[in-house]
Coordinates of C-alpha atoms in Angstrom, one line a residue:
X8 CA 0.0 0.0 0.0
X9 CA 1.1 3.7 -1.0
X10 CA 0.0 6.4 1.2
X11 CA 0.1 9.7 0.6
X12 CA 0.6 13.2 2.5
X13 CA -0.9 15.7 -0.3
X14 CA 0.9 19.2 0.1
X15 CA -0.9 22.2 -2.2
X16 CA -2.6 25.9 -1.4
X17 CA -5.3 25.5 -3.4
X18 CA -8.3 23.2 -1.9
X19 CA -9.4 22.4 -4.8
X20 CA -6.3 21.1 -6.2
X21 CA -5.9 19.4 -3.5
X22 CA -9.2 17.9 -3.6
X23 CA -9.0 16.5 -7.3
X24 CA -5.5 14.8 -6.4
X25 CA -7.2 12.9 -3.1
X26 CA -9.7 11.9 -5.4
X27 CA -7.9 11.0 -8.2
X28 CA -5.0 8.8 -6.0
X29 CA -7.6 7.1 -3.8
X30 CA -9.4 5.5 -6.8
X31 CA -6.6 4.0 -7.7
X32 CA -5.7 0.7 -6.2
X33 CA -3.2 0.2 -3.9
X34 CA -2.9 4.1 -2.8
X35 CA -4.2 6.0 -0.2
X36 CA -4.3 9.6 0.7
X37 CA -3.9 9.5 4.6
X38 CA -3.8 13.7 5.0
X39 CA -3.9 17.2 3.6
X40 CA -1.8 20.0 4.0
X41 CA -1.9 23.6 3.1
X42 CA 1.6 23.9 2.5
X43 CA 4.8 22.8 3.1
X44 CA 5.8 24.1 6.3
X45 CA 2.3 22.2 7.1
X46 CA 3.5 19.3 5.9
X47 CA 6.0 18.6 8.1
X48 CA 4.0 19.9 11.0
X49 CA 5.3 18.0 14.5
X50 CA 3.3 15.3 16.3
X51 CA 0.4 14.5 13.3
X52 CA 2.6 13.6 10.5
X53 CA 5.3 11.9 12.9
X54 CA 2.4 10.1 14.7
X55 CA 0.9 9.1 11.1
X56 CA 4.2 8.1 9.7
X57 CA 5.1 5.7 12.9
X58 CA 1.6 4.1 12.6
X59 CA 2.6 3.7 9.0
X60 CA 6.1 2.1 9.7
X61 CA 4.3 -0.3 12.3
X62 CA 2.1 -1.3 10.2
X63 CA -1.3 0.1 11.4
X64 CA -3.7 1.7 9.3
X65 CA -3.1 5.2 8.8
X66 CA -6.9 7.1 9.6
X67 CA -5.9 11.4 9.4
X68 CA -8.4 13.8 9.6
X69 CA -9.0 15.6 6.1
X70 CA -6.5 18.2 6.9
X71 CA -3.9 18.8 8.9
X72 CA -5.1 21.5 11.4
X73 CA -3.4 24.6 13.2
X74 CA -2.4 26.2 10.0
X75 CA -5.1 27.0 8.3
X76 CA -4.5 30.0 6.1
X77 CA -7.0 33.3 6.5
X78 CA -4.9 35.4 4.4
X79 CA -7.9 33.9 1.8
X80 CA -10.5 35.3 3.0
X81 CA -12.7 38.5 2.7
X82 CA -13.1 40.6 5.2
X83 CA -16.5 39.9 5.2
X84 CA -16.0 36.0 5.2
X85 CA -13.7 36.9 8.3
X86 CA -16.3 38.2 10.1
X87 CA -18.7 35.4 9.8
X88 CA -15.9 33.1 10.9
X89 CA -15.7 35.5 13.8
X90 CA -19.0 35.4 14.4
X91 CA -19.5 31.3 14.0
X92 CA -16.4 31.0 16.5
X93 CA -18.7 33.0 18.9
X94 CA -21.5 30.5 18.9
X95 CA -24.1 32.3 16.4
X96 CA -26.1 30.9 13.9
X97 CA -27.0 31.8 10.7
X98 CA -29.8 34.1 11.6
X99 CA -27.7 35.7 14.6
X100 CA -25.1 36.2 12.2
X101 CA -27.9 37.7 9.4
X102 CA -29.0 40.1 12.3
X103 CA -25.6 41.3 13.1
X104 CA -24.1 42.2 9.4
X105 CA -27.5 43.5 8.7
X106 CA -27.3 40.8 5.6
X107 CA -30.0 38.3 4.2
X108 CA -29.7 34.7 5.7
X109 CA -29.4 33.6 1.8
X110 CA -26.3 36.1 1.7
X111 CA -24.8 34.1 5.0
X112 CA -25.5 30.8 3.7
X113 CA -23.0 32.1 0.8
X114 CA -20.3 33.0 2.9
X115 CA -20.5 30.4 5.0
X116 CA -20.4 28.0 2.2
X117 CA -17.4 29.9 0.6
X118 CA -15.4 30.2 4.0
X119 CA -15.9 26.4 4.6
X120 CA -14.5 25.8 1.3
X121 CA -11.4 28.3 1.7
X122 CA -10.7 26.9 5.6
X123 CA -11.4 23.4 4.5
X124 CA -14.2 22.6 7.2
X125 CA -17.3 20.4 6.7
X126 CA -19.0 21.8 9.6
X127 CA -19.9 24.7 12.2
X128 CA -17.3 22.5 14.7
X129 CA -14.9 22.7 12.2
X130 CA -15.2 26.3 11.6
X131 CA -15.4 27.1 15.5
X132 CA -11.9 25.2 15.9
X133 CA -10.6 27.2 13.3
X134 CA -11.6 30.5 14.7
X135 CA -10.1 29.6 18.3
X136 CA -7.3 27.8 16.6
X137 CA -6.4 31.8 14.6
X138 CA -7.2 33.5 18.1
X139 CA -10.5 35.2 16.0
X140 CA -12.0 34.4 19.6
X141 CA -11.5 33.5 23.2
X142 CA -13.0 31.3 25.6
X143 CA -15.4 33.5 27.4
X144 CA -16.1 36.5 24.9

């Protein structure tokens, strides 16, 4: 078995690759990275690479976090991260831009694509992860 630690900015590239290797048999794409310096991040890729080497199945999450790049976003996409790492919904967050739910549903959907979350937990770890927000505030 070949795994594989895929290394690119763009989430889409790096999306096409993970699809394109894991169809093929006998390779699997065990993590995601943003970028080089990602890449060889400490204790995830050394833990996955010693569960490789012992001969354990490699399981990483889709990414590998505490990287994950903002420089992406709009400012406006920032906020609604903001705002998600605060705990608001969609509809709290509508309220506070002064913007159409449909117009946060956007965002959201184009933020998750740029951070490279599936979810409103994902999102929330990135936010505390960036320092966006605090426990408590």
């Amino acid at each position: 078995m070949i795994t594989v630690l895929l290394a690119d900015d763009h989430t889409l590239v790096r999306t096409g690759y993970r699809l394109m290797l894991n169809a093929q048999p006998g390779i699997t794409v065990v993590g995601e990275a943003a970028d080089g310096l990602e890449a060889v991040a400490p204790r995830l890729l050394l833990g996955l690479i010693r569960t490789h080497v012992r001969g354990a199945p490699s399981q990483a999450p889709a990414r590998i976090r505490g990287r994950t790049p903002l420089d992406g976003l709009t400012a406006r996409e920032l906020e609604v991260l903001t705002l998600i790492g605060g705990g608001r919904s969609n509809a709290e967050i509508a309220d506070a831009l002064a913007i159409s739910p449909n117009t946060v549903k956007n965002h959201v959907t184009a933020l998750f694509a740029k951070i490279g979350a599936r979810d409103q937990a994902q999102a929330v770890i990135v936010a505390y992860e960036r320092g966006l927000v605090r426990p408590g505030e």
